[in-house]
Coordinates of C-alpha atoms and ligand atoms in Angstrom, one line a residue:
X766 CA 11.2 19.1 20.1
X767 CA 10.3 15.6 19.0
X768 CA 9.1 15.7 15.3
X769 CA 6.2 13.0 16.6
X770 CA 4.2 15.5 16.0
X771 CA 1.8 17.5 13.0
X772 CA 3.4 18.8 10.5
X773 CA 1.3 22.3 9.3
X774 CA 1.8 25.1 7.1
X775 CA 6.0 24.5 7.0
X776 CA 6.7 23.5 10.9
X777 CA 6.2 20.7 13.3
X778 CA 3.5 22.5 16.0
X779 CA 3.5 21.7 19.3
X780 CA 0.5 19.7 20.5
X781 CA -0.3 20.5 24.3
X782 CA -4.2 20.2 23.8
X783 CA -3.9 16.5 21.9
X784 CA -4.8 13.1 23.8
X785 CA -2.1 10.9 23.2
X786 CA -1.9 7.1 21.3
X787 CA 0.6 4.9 22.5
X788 CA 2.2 3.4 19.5
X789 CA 3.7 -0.8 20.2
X790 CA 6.0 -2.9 18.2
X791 CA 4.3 -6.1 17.3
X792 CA 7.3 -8.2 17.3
X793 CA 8.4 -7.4 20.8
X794 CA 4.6 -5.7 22.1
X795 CA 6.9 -3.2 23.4
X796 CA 5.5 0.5 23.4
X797 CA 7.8 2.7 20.9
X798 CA 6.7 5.7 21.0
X799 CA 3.5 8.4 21.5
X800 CA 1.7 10.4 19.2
X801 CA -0.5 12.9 18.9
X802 CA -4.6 12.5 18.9
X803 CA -4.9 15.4 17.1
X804 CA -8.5 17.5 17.6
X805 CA -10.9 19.2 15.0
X806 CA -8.9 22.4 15.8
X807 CA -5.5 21.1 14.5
X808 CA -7.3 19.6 11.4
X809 CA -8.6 23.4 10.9
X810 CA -4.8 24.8 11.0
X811 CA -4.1 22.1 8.8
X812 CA -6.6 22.8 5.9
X813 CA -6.3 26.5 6.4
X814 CA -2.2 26.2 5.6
X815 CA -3.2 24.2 2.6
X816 CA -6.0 26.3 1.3
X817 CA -3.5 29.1 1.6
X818 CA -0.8 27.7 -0.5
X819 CA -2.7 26.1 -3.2
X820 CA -3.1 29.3 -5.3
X821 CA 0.6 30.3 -5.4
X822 CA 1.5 26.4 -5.9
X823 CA -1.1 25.6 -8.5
X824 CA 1.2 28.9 -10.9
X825 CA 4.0 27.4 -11.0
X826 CA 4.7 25.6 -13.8
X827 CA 4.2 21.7 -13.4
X828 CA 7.6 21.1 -14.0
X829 CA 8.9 22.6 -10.7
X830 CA 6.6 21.2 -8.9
X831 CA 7.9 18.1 -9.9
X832 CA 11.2 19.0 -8.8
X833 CA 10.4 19.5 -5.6
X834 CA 8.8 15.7 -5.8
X835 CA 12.1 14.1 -7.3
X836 CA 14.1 16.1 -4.5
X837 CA 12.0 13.9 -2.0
X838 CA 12.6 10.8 -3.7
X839 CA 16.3 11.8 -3.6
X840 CA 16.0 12.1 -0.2
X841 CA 14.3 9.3 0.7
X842 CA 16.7 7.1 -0.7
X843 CA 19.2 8.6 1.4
X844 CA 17.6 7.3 4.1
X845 CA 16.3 3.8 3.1
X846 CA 17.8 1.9 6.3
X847 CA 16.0 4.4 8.4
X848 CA 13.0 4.8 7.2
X849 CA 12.8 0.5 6.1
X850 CA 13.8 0.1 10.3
X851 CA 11.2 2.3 11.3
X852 CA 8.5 0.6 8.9
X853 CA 9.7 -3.0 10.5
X854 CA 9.5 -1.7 13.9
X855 CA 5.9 0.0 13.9
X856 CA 4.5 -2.3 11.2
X857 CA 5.8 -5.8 11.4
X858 CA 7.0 -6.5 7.8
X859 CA 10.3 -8.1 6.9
X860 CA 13.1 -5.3 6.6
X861 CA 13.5 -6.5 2.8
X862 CA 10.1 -6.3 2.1
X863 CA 10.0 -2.3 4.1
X864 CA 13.4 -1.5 2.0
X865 CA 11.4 -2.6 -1.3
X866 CA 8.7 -0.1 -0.3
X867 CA 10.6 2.7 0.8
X868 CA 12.2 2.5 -2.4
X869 CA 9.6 1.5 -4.2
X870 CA 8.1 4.7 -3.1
X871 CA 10.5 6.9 -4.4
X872 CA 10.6 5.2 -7.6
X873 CA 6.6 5.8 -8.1
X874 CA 7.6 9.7 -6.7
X875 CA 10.0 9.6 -9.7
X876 CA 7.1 8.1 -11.9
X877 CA 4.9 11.0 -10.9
X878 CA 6.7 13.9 -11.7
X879 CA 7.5 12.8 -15.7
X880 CA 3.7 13.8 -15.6
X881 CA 4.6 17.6 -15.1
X882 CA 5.8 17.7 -18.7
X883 CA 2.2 15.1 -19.8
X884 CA -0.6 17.0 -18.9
X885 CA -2.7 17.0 -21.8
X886 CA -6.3 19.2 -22.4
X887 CA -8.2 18.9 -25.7
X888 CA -9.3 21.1 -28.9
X889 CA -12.9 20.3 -29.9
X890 CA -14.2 21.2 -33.0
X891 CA -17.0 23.9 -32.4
X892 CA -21.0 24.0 -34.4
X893 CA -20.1 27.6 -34.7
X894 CA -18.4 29.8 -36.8
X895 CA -15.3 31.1 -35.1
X896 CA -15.4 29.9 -32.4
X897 CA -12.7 27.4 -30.6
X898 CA -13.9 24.9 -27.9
X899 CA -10.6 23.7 -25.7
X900 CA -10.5 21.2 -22.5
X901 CA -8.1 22.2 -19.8
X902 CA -6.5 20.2 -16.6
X903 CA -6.8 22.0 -13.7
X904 CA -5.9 21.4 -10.0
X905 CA -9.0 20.5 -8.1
X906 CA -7.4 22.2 -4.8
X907 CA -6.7 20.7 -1.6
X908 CA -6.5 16.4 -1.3
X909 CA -7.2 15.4 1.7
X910 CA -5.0 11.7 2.5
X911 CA -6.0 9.0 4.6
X912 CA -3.7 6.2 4.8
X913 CA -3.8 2.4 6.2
X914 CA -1.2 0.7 8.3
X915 CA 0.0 -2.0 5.8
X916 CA 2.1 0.2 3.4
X917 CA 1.8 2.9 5.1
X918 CA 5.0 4.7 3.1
X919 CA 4.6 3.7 -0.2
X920 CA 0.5 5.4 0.5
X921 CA 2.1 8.5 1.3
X922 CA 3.9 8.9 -2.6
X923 CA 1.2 7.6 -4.1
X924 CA -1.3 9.9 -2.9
X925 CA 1.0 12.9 -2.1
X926 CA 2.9 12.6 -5.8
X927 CA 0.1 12.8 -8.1
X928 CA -1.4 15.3 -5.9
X929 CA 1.4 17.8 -5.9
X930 CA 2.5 17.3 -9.5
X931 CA -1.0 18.2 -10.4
X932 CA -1.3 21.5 -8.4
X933 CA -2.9 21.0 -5.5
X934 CA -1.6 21.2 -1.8
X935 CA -2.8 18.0 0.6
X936 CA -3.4 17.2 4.5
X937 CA -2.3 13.7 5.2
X938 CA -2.9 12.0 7.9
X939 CA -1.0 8.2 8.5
X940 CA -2.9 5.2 10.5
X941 CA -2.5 6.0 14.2
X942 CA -0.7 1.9 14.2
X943 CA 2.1 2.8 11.7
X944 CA 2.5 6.4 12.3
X945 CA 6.4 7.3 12.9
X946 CA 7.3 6.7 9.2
X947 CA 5.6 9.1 8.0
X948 CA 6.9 11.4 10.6
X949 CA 10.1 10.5 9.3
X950 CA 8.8 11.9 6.0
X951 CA 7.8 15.2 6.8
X952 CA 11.1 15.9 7.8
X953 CA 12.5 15.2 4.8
X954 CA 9.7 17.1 2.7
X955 CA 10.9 19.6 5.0
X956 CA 14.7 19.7 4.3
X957 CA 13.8 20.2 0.8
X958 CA 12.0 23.7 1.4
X959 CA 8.4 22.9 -0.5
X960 CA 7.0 26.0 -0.1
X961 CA 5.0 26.2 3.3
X962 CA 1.8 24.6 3.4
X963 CA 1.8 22.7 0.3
X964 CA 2.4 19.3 2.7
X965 CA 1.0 19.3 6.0
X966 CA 0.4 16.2 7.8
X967 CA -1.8 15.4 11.3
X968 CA -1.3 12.8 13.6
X969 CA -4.6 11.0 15.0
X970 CA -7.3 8.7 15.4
X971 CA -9.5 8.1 12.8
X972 CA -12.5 8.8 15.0
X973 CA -11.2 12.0 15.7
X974 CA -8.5 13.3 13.1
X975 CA -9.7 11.4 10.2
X976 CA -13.6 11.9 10.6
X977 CA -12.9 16.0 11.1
X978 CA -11.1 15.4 8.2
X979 CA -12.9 13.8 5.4
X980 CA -16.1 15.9 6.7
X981 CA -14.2 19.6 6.4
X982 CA -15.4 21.9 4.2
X983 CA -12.2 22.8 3.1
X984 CA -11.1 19.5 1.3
X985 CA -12.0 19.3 -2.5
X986 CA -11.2 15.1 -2.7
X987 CA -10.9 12.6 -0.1
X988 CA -8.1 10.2 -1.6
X989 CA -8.7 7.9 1.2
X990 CA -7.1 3.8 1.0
X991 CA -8.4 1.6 3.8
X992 CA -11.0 -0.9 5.0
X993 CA -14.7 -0.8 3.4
X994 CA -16.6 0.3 6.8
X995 CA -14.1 3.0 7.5
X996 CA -14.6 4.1 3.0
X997 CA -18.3 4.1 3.6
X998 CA -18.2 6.4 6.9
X999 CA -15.7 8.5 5.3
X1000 CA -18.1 8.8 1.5
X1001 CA -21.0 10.0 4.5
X1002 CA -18.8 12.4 5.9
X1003 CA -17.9 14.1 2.9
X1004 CA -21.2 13.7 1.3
X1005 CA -22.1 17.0 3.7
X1006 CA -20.0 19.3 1.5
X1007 CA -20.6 17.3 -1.8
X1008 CA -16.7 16.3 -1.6
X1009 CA -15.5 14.5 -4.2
X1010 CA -14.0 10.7 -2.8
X1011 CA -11.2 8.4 -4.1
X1012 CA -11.6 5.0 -2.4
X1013 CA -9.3 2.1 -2.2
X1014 CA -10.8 -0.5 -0.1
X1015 CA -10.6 -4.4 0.6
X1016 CA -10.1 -7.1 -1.4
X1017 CA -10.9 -10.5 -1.7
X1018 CA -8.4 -11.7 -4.9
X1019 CA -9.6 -15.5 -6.1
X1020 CA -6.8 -17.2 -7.5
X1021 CA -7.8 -19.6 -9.8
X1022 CA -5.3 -22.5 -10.8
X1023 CA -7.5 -24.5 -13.9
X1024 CA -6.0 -28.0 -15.0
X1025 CA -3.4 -27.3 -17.4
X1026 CA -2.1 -24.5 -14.9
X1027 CA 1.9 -24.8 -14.9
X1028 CA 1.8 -26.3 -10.9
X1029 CA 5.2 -25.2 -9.7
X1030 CA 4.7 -21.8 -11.5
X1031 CA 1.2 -21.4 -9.3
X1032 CA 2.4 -23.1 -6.0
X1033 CA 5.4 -20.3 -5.6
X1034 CA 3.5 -17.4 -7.1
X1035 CA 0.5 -18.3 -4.8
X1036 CA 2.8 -18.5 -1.9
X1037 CA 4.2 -15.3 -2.6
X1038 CA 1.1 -13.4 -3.2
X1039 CA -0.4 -15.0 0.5
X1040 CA 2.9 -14.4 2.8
X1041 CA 4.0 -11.1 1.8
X1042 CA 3.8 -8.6 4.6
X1043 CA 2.0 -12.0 6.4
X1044 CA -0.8 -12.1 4.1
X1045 CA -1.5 -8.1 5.0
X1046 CA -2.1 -7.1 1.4
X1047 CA -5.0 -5.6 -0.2
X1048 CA -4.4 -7.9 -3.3
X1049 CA -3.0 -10.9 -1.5
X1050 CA -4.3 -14.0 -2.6
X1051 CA -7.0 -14.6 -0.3
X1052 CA -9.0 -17.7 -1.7
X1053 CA -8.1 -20.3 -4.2
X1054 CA -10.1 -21.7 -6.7
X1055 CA -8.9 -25.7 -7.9
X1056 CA -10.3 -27.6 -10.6
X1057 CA -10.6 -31.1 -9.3
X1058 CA -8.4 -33.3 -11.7
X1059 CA -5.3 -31.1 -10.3
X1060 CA -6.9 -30.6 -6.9
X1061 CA -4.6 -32.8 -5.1
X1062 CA -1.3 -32.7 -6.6
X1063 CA -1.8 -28.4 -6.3
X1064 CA -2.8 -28.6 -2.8
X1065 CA 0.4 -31.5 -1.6
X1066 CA 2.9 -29.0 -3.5
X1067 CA 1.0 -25.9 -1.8
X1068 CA 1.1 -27.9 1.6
X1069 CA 4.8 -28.7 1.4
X1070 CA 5.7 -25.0 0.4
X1071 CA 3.5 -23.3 2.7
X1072 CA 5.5 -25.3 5.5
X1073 CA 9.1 -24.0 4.5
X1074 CA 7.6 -20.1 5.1
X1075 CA 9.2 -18.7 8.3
X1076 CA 8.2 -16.6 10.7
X1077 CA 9.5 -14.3 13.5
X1078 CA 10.8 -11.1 15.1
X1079 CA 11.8 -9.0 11.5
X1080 CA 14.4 -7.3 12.9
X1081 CA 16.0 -10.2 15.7
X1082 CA 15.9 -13.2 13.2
X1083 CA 16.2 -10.5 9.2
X1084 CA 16.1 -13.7 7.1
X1085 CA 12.1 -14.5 8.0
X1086 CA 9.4 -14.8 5.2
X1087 CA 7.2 -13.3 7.7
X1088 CA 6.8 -10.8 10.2
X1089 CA 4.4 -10.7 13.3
X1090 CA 0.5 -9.4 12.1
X1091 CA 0.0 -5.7 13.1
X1092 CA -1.6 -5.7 16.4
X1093 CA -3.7 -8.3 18.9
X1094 CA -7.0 -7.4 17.5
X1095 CA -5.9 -8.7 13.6
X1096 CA -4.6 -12.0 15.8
X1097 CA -7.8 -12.7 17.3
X1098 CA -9.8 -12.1 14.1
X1099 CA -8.0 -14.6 11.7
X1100 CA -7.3 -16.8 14.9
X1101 CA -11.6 -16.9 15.3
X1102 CA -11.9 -17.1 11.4
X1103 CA -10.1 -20.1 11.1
X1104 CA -11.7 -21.5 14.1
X1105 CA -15.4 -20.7 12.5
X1106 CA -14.1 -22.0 9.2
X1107 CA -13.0 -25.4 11.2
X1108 CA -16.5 -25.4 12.6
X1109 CA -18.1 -25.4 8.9
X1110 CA -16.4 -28.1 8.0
X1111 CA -12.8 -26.6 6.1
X1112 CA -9.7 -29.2 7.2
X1113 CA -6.7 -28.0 8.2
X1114 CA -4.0 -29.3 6.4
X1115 CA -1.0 -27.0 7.7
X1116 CA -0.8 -24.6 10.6
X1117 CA -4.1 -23.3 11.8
X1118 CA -3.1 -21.7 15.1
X1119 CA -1.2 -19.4 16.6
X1120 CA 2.5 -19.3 17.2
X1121 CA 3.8 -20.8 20.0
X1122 CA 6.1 -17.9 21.2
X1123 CA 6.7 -15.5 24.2
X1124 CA 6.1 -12.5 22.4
X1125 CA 4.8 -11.1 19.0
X1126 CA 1.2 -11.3 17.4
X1127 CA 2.6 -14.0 15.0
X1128 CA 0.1 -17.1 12.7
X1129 CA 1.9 -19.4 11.7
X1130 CA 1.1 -20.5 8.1
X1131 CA -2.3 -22.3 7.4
X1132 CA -3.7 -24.0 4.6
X1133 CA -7.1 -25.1 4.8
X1134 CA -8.8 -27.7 2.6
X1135 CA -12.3 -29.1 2.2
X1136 CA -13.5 -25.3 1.8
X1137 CA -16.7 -24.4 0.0
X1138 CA -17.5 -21.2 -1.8
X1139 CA -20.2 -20.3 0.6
X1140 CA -18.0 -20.2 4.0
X1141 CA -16.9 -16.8 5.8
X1142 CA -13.4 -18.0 5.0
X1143 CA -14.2 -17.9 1.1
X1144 CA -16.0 -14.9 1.6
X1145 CA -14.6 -12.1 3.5
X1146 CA -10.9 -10.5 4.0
X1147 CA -8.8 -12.7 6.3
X1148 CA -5.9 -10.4 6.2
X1149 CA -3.6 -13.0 7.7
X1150 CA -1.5 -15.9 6.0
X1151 CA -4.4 -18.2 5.9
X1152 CA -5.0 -20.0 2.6
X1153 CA -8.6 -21.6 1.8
X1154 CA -9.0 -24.0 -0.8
X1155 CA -11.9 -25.1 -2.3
X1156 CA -12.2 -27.3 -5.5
X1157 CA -14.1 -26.3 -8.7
X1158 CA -15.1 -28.5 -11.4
X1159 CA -14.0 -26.3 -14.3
X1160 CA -13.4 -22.6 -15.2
X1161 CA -16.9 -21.7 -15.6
X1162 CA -17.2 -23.1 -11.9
X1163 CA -14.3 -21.1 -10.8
X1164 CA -15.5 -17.9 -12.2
X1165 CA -19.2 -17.8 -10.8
X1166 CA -17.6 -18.4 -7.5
X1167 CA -14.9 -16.0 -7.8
X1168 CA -16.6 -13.0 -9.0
X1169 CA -19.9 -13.8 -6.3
X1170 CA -18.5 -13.3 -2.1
X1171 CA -22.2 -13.3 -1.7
X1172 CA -22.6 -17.0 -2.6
X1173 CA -24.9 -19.2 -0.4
X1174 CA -27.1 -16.1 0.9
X1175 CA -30.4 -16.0 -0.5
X1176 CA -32.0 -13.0 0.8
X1177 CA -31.6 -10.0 -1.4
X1178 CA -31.3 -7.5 1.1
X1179 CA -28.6 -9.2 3.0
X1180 CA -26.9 -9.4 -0.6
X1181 CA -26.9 -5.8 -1.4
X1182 CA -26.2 -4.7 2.4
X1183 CA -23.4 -6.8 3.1
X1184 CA -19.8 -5.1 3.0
X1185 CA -18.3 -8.4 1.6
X1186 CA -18.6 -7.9 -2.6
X1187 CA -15.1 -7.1 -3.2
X1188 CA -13.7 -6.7 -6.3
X1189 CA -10.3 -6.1 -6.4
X1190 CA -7.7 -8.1 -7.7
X1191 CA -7.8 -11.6 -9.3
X1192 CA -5.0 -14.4 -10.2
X1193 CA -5.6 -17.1 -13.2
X1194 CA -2.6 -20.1 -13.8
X1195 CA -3.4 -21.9 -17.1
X1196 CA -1.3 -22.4 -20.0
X1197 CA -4.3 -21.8 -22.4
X1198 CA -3.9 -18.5 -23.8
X1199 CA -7.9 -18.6 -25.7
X1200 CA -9.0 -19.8 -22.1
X1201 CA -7.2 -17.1 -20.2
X1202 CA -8.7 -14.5 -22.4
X1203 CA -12.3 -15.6 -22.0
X1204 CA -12.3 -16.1 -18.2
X1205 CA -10.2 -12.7 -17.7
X1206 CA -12.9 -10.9 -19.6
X1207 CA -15.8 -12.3 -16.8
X1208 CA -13.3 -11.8 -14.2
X1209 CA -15.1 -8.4 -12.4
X1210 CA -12.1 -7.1 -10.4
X1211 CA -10.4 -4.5 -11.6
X1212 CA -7.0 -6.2 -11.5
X1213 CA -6.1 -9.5 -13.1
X1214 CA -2.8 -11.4 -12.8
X1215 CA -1.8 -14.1 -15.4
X1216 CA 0.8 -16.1 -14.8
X1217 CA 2.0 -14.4 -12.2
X1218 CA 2.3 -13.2 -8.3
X1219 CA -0.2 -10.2 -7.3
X1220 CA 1.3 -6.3 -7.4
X1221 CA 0.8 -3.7 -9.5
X1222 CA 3.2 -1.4 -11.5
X1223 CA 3.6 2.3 -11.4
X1224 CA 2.4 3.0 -15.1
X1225 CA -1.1 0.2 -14.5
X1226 CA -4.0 1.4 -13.0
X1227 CA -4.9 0.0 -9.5
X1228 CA -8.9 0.5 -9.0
X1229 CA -11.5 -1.7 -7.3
X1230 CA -14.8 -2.8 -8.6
X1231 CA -18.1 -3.3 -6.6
X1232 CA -17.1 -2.5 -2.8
X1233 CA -13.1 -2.6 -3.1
X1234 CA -13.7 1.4 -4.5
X1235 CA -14.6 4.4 -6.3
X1236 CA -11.9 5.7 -8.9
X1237 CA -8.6 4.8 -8.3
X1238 CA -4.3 4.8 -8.5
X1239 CA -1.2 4.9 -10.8
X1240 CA -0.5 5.6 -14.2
X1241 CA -1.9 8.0 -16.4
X1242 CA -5.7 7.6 -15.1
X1243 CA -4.5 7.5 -11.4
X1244 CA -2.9 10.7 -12.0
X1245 CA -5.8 12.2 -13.4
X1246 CA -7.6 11.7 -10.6
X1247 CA -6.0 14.8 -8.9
X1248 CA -7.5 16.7 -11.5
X1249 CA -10.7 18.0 -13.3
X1250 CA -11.7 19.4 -16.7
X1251 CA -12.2 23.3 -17.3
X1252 CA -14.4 23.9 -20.5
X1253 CA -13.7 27.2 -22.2
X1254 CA -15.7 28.5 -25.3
X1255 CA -13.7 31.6 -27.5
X1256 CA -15.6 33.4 -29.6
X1257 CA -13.5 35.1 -32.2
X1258 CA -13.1 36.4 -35.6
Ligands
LIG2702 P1 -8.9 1.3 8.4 O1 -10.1 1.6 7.5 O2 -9.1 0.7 9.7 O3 -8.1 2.6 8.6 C1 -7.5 3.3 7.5 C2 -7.3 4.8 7.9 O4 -8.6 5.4 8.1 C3 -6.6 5.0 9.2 O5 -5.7 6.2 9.0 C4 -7.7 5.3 10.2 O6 -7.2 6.1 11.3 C5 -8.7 6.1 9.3 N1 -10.1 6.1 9.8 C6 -10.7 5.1 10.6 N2 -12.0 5.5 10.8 C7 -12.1 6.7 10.2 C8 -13.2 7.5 10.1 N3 -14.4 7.3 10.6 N4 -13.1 8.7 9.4 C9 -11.9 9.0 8.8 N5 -10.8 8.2 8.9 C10 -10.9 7.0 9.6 O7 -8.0 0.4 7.5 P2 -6.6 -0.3 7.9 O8 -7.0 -1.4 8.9 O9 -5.6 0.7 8.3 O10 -6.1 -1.0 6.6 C11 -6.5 -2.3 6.2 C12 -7.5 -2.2 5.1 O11 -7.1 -1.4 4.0 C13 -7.8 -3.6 4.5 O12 -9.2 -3.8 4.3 C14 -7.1 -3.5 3.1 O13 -7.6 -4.4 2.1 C15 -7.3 -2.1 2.8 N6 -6.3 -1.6 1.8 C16 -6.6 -1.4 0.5 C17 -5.7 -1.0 -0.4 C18 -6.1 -0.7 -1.8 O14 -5.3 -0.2 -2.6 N7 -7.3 -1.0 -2.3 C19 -4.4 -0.8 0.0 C20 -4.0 -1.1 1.3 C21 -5.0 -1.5 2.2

């Protein structure tokens, strides 16, 4: 049987009562496969396996639980050219750029597991006489896992690790655009015999499979990473059972080059942060911020470097910068974003359409000038490799723009309605360390890079602010997120 299919309670279940999704390549638009729209009823199975398994799982001790995560990771580099192949083919990325997650992923599985020997509760001193107040880590049962299409693998590890490590079993369920890697997972969580049910993955829609999801009665936390419509239908859902929600949502990063900003340091660290995975990162560098007596020698470099970014099929032509965006419907928005942002007045200064080939939902790579604070294109996610620039006239300027999407409305209900106040990540380039320090601490995103391109590390702490999230990932407060704290009061002699 073809292992496109769920993965529940140790087994790959045939589907015969599941509509199907047709799954494309967006280099070629070719179809590549078909999948599974998988009903309430296999979500059910699902959650039931896991329910199952979490007592039995949750006694063993943490450290073999971590084993069976390292064995994983062991596996999964194994199959790196696989598994990065499949990634580029569903996804679009560069086959470098798949490779670094794949085994970036197995690195942060590795991370994970030197928990198991770290879990730490507390000893509290008691207002009674013999009596000993402790704090324990427990489980908090079955995770529930809804992942995006733009890392689709490395989501997997990063929710699945923690979650297993800490004694809970989980229900994933991949986008229904980037599904097959994660198919190609399960088989490999499979060779390494975790005991049934612990993992169990179902295939779907998020109308169907994820919403029967997030709102089951059987899931204890939603650890759910995706755009902030989809994080507030899925915090409604589970609000019905009073289940608990991990949310890592959009982003709208500022990055904010100041006058004494090392240029050539910001140019290739801005370009970085904007063309990886073709500007289809939640932390990307989505809007910079230029104070005017560098304005125009930032913006010729950023020109001339932007234009030496290639583009193209990843797998046909592997030495591209950047793949094709993920589907037609993530073309048409940053094509008709740029348009509207042309229409309020922003110049374009490289790109700004398009590719001109037979096949492939490719951009090609835009700079656009003349931007102010208040336009759509300053505002809200682009997800493409589109880079606004608007000029500041100092760091004060730059950080009441960066911190506020909102600027230029005036109504206050619009303000506190609109799904735009992201606060995710944030870049600063000056050589001033007193003036880093003061704008970092008014910075409210709850990731800022100095000095350098966007991405986080395994042992940081990757959260959002505002409406980029609730809780969040990596590192010792990530992992404790898969947890919750058990009081217990002895009385004795
Ligand atoms: P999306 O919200 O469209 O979909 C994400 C997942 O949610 C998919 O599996 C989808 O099937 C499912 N889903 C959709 N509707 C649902 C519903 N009603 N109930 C339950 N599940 C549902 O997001 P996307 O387009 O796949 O990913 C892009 C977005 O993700 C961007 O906004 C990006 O910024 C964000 N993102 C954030 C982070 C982060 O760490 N903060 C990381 C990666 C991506």
């Amino acid at each position: 049987m073809s292992t496109n299919t769920h993965y529940i309670d140790g087994r790959f279940v045939e589907d015969r009562i599941s509509g199907r999704i047709a799954v494309y390549n967006p280099a070629s638009e070719e179809q590549i496969a078909e999948i599974p729209d998988g009903p309430a009823e296999v979500v059910d199975a699902a959650v039931d396996a896991a329910r199952k398994a979490q007592p039995a799982w949750s006694e063993l001790p943490p450290i073999e639980r971590a084993g069976y995560v390292k064995a994983i990771a062991e596996k999964i580099r194994a199959k790196v050219d696989i598994l990065a192949e499949t990634i580029s083919r569903e996804q679009g990325k560069v086959v470098s750029l798949a490779r670094g997650e794949v085994l970036g992923m197995a690195g942060l599985m590795d991370y994970m597991a030197e928990w198991a020997r770290r879990i730490e509760g507390e000893i509290i001193a008691s207002d009674r006489k013999g009596e000993t107040i402790y704090l324990n880590r427990v489980p908090i049962g079955v995770v529930a896992g809804i992942l995006p299409w733009n890392f689709p693998f490395y989501l997997i590890g990063r929710k699945l690790a923690p979650a297993l490590v800490a004694g809970n079993t989980i229900v994933i369920k991949p986008s229904e655009e980037t599904p097959l890697n994660a198919f190609l997972f399960a088989e490999l969580a499979d060779e390494v015999g975790l005991p049934k049910g612990v993992f169990n993955m179902v295939s779907g829609r998020g109308r169907t499979t994820g919403a029967a999801l997030s709102g089951h009665p059987g899931i204890d936390l939603v650890s759910f990473t995706g755009s902030v419509p989809t994080g507030v239908a899925i915090m409604e859902a589970a609000a019905k059972n009073l289940t608990r929600v991990n949310l890592e949502l959009g982003g709208k990063a500022p990055a904010i080059v100041l006058k004494d900003a090392d240029l050539d340091l910001a140019v290739e660290a801005i370009t970085a942060s904007r063309v990886i995975n073709t500007g289809q990162v939640c932390n990307c560098a989505e809007r910079i911020f230029v104070e005017r007596q560098v304005a125009d020698e930032f913006t010729d470099r950023f020109v001339k470097r932007m234009a030496a970014v290639t583009y193209g099929d990843p797998i046909a032509e592997p030495t591209v910068d950047m793949g094709p965006l993920v589907n037609a419907l993530q073309l048409d928005k940053v094509e008709a974003m740029v348009e509207r942002a042309r229409e309020a007045g922003a110049s374009v200064a490289l790109g700004g359409k398009r590719a001109e080939r037979n096949c492939g939902h490719h951009y090609e790579p835009t700079v656009l000038t003349g931007c102010t604070p208040d336009m759509e294109i300053m505002r809200k996610e682009i997800f493409g490799p589109v880079a606004p620039i608007a000029v500041v006239e100092d760091a004060d300027d730059a950080v009441h723009y960066a911190n506020d999407t909102e600027y230029g409305l005036t109504s206050e209900a619009v303000h506190y309605s609109n799904d735009t106040e992201y606060g995710l990540t944030s870049s600063l380039y000056t050589q001033d360390l007193n003036k880093a320090m003061r704008v970092t601490r008014r910075l409210q995103f709850g990731e800022t890079y100095i000095n350098r391109e966007n991405g986080e590390a395994y042992q940081g702490f990757h959260a959002g602010r505002k409406k980029s999230g609730i809780g969040g990932a990596d590192g010792k407060h990530g992992f404790y997120e898969y947890m919750e704290t058990q009081a217990v009061y002895i009385q004795h002699g």
